CSV table of C-alpha atoms and ligand atoms in Angstrom, one decimal:
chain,number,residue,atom,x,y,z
V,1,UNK,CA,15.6,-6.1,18.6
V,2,UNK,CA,17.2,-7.0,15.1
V,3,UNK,CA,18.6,-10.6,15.1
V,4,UNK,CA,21.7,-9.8,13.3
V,5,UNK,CA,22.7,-12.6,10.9
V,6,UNK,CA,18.6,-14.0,11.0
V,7,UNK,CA,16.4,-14.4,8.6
V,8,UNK,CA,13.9,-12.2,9.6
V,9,UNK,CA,14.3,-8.8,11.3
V,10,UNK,CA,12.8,-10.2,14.7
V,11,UNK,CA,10.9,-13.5,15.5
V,12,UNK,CA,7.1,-11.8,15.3
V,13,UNK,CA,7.9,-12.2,11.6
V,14,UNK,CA,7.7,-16.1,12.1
V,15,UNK,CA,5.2,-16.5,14.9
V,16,UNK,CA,2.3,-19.2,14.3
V,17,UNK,CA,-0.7,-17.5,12.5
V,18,UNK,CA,-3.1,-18.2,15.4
V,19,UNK,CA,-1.0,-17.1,17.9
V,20,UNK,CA,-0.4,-13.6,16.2
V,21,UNK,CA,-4.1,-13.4,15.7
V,22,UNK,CA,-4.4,-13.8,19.6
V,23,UNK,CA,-1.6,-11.1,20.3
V,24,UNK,CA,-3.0,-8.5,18.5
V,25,UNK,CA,-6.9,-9.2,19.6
V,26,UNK,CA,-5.4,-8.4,23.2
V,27,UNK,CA,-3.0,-5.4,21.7
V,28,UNK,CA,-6.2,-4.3,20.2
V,29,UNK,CA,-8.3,-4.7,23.1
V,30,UNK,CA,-5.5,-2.3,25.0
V,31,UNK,CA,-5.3,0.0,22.2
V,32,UNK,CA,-8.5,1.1,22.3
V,33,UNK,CA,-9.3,0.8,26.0
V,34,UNK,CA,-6.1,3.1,26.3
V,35,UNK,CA,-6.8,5.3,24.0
V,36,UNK,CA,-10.4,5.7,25.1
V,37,UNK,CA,-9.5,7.0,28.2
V,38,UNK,CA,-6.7,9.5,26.4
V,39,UNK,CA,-7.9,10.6,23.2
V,40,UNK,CA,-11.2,12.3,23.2
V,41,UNK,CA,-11.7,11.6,19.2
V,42,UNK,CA,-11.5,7.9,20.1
V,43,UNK,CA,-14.1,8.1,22.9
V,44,UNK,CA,-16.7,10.2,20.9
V,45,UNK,CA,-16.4,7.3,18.5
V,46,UNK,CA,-17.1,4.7,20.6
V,47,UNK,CA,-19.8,6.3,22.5
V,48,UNK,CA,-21.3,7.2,19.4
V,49,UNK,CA,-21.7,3.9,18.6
V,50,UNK,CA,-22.7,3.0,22.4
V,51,UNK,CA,-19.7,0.6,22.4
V,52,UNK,CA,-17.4,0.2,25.7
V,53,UNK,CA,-13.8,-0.8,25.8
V,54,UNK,CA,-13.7,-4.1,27.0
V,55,UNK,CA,-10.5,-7.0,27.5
V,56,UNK,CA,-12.5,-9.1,25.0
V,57,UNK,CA,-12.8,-6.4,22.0
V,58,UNK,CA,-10.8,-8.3,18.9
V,59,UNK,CA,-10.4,-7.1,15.2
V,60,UNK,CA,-14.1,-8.4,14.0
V,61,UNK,CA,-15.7,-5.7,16.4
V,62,UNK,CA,-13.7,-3.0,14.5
V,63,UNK,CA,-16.4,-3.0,12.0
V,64,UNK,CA,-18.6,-1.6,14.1
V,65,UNK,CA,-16.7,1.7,14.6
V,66,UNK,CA,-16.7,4.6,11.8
V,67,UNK,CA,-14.2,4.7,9.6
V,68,UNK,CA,-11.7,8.3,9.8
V,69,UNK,CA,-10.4,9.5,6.9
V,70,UNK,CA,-7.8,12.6,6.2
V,71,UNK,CA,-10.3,15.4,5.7
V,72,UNK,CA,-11.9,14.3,9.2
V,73,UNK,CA,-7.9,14.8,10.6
V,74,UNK,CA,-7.9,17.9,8.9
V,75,UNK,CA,-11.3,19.4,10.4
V,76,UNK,CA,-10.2,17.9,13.8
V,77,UNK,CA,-7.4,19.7,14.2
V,78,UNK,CA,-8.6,22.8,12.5
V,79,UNK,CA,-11.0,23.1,15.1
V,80,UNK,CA,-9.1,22.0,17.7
V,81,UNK,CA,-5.3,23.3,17.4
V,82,UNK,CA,-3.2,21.8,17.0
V,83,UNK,CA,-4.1,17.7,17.6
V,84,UNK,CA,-8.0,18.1,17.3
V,85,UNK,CA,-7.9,15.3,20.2
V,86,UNK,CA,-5.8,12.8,18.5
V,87,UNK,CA,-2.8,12.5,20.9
V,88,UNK,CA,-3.7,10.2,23.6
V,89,UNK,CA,-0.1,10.1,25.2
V,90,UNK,CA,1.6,12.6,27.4
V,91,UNK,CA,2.6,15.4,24.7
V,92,UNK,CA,6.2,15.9,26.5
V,93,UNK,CA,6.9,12.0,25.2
V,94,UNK,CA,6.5,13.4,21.9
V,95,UNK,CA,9.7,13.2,20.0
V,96,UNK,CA,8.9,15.1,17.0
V,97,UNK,CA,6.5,16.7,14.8
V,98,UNK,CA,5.9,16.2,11.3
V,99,UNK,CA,4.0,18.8,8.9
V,100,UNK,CA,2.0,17.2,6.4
V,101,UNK,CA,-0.5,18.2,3.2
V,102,UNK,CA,-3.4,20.0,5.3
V,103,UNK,CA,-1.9,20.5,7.2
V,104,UNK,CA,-2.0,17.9,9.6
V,105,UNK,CA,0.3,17.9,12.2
V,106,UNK,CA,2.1,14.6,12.7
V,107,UNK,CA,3.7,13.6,16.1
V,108,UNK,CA,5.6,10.7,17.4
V,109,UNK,CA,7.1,8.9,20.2
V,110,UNK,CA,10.5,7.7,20.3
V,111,UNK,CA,11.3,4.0,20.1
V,112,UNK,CA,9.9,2.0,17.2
V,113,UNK,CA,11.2,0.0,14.2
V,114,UNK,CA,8.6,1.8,11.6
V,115,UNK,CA,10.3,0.6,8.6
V,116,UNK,CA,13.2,-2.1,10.2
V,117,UNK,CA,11.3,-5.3,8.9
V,118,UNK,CA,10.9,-3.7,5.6
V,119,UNK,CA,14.2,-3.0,5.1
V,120,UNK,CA,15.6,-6.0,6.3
V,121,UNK,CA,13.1,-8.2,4.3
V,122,UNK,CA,14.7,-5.8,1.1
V,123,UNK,CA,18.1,-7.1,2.2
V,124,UNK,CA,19.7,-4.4,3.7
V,125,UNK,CA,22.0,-4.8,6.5
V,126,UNK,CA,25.1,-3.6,8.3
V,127,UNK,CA,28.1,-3.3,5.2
V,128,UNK,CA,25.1,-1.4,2.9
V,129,UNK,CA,25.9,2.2,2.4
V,130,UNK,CA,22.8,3.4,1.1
V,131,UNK,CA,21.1,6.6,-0.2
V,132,UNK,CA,17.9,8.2,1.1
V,133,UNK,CA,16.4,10.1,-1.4
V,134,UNK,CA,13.3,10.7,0.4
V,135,UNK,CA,13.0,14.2,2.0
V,136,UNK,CA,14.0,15.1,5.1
V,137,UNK,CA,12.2,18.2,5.4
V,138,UNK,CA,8.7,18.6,6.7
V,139,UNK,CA,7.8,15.6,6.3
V,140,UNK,CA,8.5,11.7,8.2
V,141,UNK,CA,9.8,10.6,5.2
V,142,UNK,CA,13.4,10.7,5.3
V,143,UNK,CA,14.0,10.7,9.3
V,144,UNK,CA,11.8,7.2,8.9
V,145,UNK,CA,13.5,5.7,6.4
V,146,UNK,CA,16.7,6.5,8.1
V,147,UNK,CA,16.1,5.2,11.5
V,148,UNK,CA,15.1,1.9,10.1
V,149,UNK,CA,17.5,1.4,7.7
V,150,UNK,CA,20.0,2.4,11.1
V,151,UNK,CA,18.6,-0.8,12.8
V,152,UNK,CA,19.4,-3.1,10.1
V,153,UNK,CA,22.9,-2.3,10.4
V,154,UNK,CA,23.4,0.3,7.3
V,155,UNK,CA,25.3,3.1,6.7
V,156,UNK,CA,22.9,6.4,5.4
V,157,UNK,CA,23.9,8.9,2.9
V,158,UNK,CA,21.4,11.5,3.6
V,159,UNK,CA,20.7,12.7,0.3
V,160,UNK,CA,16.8,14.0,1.0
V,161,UNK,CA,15.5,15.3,-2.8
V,162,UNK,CA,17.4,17.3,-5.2
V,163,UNK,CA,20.1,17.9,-7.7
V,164,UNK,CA,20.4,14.3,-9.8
V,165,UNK,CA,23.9,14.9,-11.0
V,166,UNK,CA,25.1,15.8,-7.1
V,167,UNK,CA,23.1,12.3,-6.2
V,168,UNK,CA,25.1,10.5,-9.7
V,169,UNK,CA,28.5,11.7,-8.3
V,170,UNK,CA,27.9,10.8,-4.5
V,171,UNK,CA,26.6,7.2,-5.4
V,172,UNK,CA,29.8,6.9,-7.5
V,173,UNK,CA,32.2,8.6,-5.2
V,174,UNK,CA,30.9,6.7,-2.0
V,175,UNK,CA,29.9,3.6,-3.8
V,176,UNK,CA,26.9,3.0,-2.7
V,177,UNK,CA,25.2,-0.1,-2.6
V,178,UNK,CA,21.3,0.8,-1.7
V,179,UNK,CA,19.0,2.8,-3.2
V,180,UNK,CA,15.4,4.5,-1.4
V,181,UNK,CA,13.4,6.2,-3.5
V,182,UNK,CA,10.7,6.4,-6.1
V,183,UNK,CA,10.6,3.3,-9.4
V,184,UNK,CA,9.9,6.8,-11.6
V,185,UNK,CA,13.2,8.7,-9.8
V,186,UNK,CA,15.5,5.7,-9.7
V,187,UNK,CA,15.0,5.4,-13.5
V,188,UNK,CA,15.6,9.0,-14.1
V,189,UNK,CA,18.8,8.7,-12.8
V,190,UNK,CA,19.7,6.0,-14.3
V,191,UNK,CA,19.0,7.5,-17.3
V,192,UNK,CA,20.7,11.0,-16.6
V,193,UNK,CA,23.6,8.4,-15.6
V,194,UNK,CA,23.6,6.7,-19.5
V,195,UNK,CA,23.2,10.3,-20.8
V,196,UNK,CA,26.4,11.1,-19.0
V,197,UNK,CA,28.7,8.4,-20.6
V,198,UNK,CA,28.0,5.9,-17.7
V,199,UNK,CA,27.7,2.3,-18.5
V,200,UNK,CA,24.9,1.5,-15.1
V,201,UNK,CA,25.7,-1.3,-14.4
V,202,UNK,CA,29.1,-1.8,-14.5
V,203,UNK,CA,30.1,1.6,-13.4
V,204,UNK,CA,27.8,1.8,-10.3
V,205,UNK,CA,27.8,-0.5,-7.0
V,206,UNK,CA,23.9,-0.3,-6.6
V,207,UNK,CA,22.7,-3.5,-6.1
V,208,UNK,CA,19.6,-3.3,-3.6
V,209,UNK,CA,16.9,-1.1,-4.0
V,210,UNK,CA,14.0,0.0,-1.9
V,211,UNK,CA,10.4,1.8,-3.0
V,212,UNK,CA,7.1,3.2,-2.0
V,213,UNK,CA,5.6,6.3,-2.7
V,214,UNK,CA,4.1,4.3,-6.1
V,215,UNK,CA,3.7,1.1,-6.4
V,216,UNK,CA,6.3,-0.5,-8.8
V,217,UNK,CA,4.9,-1.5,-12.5
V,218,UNK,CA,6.0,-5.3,-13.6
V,219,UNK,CA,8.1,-4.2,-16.5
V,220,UNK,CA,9.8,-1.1,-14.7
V,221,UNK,CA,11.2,-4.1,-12.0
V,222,UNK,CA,12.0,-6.4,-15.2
V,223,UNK,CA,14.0,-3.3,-16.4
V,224,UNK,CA,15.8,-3.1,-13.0
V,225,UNK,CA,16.4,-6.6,-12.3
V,226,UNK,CA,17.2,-7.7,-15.8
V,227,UNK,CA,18.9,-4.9,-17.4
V,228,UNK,CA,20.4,-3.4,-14.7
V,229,UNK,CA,21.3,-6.7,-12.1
V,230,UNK,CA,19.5,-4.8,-9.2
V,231,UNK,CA,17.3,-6.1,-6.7
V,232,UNK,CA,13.9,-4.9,-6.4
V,233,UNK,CA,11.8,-4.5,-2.9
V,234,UNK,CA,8.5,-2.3,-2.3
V,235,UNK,CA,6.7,-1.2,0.6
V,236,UNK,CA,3.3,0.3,1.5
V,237,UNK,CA,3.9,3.1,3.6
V,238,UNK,CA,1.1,5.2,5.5
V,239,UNK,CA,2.1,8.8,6.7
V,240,UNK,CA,-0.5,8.8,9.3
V,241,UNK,CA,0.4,7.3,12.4
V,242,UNK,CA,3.7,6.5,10.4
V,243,UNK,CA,4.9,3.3,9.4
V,244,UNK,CA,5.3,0.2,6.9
V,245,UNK,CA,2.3,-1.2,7.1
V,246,UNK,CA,2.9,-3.9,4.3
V,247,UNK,CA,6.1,-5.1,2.9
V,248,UNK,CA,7.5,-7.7,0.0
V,249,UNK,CA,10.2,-10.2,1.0
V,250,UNK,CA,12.2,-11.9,-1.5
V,251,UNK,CA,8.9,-14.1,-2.4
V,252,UNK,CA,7.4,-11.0,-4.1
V,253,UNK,CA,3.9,-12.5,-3.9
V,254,UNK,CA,2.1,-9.6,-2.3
V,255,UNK,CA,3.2,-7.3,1.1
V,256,UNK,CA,3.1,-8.8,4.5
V,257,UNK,CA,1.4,-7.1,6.9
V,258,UNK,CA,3.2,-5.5,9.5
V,259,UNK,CA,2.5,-6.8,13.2
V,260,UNK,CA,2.1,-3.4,14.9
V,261,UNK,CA,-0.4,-2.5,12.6
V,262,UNK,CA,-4.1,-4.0,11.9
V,263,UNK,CA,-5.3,-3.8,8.8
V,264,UNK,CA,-9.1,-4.4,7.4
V,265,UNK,CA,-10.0,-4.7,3.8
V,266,UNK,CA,-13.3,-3.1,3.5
V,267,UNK,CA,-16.2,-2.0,1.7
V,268,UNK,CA,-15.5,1.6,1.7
V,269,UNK,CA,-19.2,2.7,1.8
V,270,UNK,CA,-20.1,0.1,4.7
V,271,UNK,CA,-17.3,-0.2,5.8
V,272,UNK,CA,-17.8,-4.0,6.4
V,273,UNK,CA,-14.9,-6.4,6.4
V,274,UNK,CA,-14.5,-8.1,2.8
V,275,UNK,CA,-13.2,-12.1,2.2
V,276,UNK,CA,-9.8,-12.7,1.8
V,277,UNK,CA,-9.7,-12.0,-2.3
V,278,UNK,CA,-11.9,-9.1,-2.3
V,279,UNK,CA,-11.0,-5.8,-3.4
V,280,UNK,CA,-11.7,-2.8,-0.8
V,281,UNK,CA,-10.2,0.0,1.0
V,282,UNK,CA,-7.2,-0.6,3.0
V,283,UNK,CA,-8.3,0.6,7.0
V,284,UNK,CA,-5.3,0.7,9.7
V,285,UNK,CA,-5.6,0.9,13.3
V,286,UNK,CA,-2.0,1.5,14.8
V,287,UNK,CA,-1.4,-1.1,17.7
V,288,UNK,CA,2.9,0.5,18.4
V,289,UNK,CA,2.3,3.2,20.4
V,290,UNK,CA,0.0,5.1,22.6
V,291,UNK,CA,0.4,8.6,20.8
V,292,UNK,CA,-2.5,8.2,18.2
V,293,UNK,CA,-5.8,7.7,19.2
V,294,UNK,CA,-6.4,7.0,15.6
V,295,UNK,CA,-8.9,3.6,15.2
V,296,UNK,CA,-9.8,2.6,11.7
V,297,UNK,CA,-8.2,5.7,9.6
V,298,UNK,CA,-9.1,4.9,6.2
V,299,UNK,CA,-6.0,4.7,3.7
V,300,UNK,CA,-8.5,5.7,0.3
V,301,UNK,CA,-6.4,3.4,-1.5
V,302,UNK,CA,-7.6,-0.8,-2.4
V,303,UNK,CA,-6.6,-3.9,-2.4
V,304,UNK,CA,-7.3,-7.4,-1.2
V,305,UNK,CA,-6.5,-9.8,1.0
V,306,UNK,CA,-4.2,-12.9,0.5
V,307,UNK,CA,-3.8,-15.6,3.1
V,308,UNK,CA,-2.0,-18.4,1.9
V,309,UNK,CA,1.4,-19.1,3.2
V,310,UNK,CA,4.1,-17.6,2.0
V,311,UNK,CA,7.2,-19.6,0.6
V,312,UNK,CA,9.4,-16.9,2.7
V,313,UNK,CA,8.0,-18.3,5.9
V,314,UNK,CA,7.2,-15.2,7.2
V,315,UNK,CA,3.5,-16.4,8.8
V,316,UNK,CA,1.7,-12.7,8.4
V,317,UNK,CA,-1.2,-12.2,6.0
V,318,UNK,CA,-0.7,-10.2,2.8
V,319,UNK,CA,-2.2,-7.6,0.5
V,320,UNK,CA,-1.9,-7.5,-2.9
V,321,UNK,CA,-0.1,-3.9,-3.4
V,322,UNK,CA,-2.2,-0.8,-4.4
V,323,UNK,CA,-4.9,-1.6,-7.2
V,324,UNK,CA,-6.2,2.1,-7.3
V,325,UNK,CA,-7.8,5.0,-5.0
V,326,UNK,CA,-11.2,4.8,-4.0
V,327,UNK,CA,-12.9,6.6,-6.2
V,328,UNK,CA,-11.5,4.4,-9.3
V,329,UNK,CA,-13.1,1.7,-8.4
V,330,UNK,CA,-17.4,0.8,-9.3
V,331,UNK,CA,-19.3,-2.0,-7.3
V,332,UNK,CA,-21.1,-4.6,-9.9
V,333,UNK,CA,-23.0,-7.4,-7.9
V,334,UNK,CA,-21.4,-6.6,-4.6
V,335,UNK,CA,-17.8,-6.7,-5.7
V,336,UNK,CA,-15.4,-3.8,-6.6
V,337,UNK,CA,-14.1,-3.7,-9.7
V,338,UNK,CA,-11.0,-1.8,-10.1
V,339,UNK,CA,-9.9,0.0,-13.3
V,340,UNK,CA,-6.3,-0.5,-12.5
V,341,UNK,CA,-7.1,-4.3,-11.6
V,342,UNK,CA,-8.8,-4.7,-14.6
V,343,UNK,CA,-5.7,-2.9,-17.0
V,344,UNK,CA,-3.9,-5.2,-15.6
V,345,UNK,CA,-5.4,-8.4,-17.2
V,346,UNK,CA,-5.9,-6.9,-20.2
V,347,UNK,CA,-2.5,-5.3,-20.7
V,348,UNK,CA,-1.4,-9.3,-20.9
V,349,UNK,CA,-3.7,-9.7,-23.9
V,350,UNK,CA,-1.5,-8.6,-26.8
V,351,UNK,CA,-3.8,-9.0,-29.5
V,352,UNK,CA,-6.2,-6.0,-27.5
V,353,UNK,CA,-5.7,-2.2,-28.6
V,354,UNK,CA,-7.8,-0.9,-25.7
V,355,UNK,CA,-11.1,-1.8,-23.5
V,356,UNK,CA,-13.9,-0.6,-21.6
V,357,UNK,CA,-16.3,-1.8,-19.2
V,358,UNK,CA,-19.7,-0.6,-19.2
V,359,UNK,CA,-21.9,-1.5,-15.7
V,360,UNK,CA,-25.9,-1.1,-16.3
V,361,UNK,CA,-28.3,-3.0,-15.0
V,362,UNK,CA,-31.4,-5.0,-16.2
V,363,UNK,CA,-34.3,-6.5,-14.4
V,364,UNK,CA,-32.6,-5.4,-11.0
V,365,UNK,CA,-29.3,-7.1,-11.9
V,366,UNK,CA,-25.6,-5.6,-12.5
V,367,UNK,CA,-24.5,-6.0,-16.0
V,368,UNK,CA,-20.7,-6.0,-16.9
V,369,UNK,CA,-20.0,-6.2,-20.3
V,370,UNK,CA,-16.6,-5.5,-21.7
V,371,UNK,CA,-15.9,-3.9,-24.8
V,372,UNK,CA,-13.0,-4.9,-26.7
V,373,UNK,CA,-11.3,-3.3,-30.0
V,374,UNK,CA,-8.7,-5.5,-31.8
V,375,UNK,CA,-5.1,-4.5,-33.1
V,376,UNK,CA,-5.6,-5.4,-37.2
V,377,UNK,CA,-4.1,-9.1,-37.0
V,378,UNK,CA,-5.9,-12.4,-37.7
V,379,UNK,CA,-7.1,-13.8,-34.0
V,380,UNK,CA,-9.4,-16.8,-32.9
V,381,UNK,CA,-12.1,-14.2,-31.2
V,382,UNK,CA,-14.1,-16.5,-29.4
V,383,UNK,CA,-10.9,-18.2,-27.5
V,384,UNK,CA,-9.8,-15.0,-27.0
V,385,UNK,CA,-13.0,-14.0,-25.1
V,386,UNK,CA,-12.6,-17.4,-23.5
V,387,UNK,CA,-9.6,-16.6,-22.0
V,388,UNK,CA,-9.9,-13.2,-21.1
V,389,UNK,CA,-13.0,-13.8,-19.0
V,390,UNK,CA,-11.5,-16.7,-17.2
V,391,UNK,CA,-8.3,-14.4,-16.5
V,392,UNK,CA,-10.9,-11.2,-15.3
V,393,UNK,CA,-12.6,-14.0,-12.9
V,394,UNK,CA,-9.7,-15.1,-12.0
V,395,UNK,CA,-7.8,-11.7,-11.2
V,396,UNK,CA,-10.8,-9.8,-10.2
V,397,UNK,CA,-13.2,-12.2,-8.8
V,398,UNK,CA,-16.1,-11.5,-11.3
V,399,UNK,CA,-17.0,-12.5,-14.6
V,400,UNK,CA,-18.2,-10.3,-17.7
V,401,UNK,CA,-21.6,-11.0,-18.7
V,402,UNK,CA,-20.6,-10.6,-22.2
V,403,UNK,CA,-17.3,-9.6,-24.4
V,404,UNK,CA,-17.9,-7.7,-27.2
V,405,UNK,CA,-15.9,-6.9,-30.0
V,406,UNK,CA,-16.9,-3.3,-31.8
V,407,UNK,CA,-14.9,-1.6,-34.5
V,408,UNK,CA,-12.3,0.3,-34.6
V,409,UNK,CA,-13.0,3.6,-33.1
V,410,UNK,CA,-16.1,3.1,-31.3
V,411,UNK,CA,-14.6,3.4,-27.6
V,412,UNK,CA,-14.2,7.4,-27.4
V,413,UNK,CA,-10.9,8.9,-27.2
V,414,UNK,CA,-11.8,10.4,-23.5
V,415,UNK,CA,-13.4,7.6,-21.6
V,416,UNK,CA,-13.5,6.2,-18.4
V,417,UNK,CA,-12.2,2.5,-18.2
V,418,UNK,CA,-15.5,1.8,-16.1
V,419,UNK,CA,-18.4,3.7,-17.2
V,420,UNK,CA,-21.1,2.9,-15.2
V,421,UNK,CA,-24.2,3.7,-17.1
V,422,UNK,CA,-26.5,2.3,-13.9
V,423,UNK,CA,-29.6,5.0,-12.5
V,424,UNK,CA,-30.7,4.5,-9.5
V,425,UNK,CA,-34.1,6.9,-9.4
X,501,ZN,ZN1,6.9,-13.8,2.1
């Protein structure tokens, strides 16, 4: 239950690191004992892999088991209307069904704080009056959002998606104080507000705001904080089973990992847990509930690890927000390297007009060398190469073999930000 006036929204937040580690080996150990016996998906993994549910199963066996992905959800229940196998509870303690992209059908138990410890790590308690401009139709969205914004005390305007200037009048009318929604939507409005004679922040009582959907770019939340006095938050939200599975307190040093939720970072073509640091696919096994028998369903989306404590004092590991899908991402020497990841150290050169990387390999060895083309102003180039490859180590854990300056020009107006010139015959 929410601890009203505490500083976090329930004492798992807080728990010693080793003790939440044991919890959740034995939750995981019941998980998938439970779900072996109730979801046949879950079983045909494991016997697949000739691997029995056992009391002593913890989160570094997990590896062992293949990785499911959407499409598999898809073709399971395409085959196999309408859960394909996936619901290992009774399906009269199903609450509700969601429709999702697929479609995949979505359902779900009653009683869970999905998104509670997100929103109460954003701030939001009872006294808030705050809009949800999520949808409500179709998908879990909205009815989510709501509930867990409900346990932290706060009133709901339920707004769902729509008509801007109906939202503009409402948040003025009913003065509300929190805002759920998109970075890209909240500044839209803000902006339709300005266009409209409205002076944001003096006119409006928004003062806490809430995101997911996409993550939030550094100088959009320097806009919102600075400009407009708001407070910023952002989660990492996961339709299937449901749920916050990361979220950013007031630290904003990475999201915390939710407890009900395990979460590897792996290689996404082994699928082989990665160090703390390393960049892979985000995997979650759902430990909440026994509805989904749904063990290692890959996210497609990457980012690593961080496990140094957190000045918050919430004890839970972190992950370092979304650094891209997948497929964006090209393995030199074992590690992923990320285009978004690496945009991200360059964009803080100012002196660099634009990049690439180009991956080939010589004598049976990766080669990363990054290509960089100069804005027209007078620059020390070989401290500048200095510095950008101690900030690409640094940032994504592998250094160029080379920077190279070309002309003006010579980095093609379509191009990949990786190019990965590597044959493998
Ligand atoms: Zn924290």
């Amino acid at each position: 239950m929410a601890v009203e006036q505490g500083r976090y929204f329930d004492d798992a937040e807080s728990i010693p690191p080793q003790r939440r580690e044991e919890i959740q080996n034995s939750k995981l150990a019941e998980t998938i004992e439970y779900a072996y016996n109730h979801s046949r998906v879950v079983k045909n993994l494991l016997d697949f892999v000739s691997i029995k549910p056992s009391p002593f199963f913890k989160i570094s066996d997990l590896e062992h088991l293949p990785i499911t992905r959407k499409t598999d959800l898809i073709e399971l229940q395409k085959t196999n209307l309408p859960f394909g196998g996936l619901l290992a509870g009774p399906a009269e303690d199903i609450e509700r069904i969601f429709i999702s992209p697929g479609p995949i059908y979505e359902f779900q138990p009653a009683g869970n704080h999905w998104f509670a410890r997100s929103f109460y790590a954003a701030g939001f308690r009872k006294g808030d009056i705050v809009v949800n401009t999520f949808t409500y139709h179709m998908s879990p969205a909205g009815l989510l959002f709501h509930e867990g914004l409900r346990q932290c005390g706060a009133t709901v305007v339920v707004m769902g998606t729509g008509n801007t200037d109906a939202l503009i009048q409402a948040m003025l009318d009913i003065k509300v104080t929190g805002f759920l929604g998109t970075p890209t939507f909240l500044m839209s409005v803000i902006k339709r507000a300005e266009e409209m004679g409205y002076t944001f922040s003096k006119d409006f009582a928004l003062k806490k705001t809430w995101f997911t959907g996409e993550m939030l770019p550094a100088s959009l939340r320097q806009t919102f904080e600075e400009t407009y006095k708001l407070s910023t938050s952002q989660a990492y939200a996961v339709t299937e089973p449901g749920g916050a599975i990361a979220y950013e307190c007031e630290a904003k040093s990475g999201l915390h990992l939710d407890d009900d939720y395990i979460v590897e970072i792996v290689d996404a073509h082994t699928g082989k847990q990665l160090q703390p640091g390393e960049v892979g696919e985000i995997v979650v096994t759902p430990l909440q509930h026994k509805a989904w028998g749904l063990v290692r369903f890959g996210t497609g989306d990457m980012s690593s690890l961080i496990t140094e404590p957190c000045t918050c004092g919430r004890t839970s590991n972190r992950i370092a927000g979304v650094l891209g899908r997948t497929g964006d991402a090209v393995k030199v020497r074992g590690m992923f390297i990320v285009a978004k990841q690496a945009s991200q150290v360059i964009s803080s050169f100012a002196n660099v007009k634009k990049f690439q990387i180009i991956v080939s390999r010589q004598d049976d060895r990766d080669e990363m060398a990054l290509l960089l083309e100069l804005k027209d102003e007078p620059v020390d180039r070989a401290k500048l190469a200095d510095e950008i490859s101690a900030k690409f180590q640094n940032i994504c854990r592998l250094k160029p073999d080379s920077v190279q300056y070309v002309e003006p020009g010579t980095i093609p107006e379509l191009y990949k930000t990786i190019e990965d010139q590597r044959k493998w015959d």
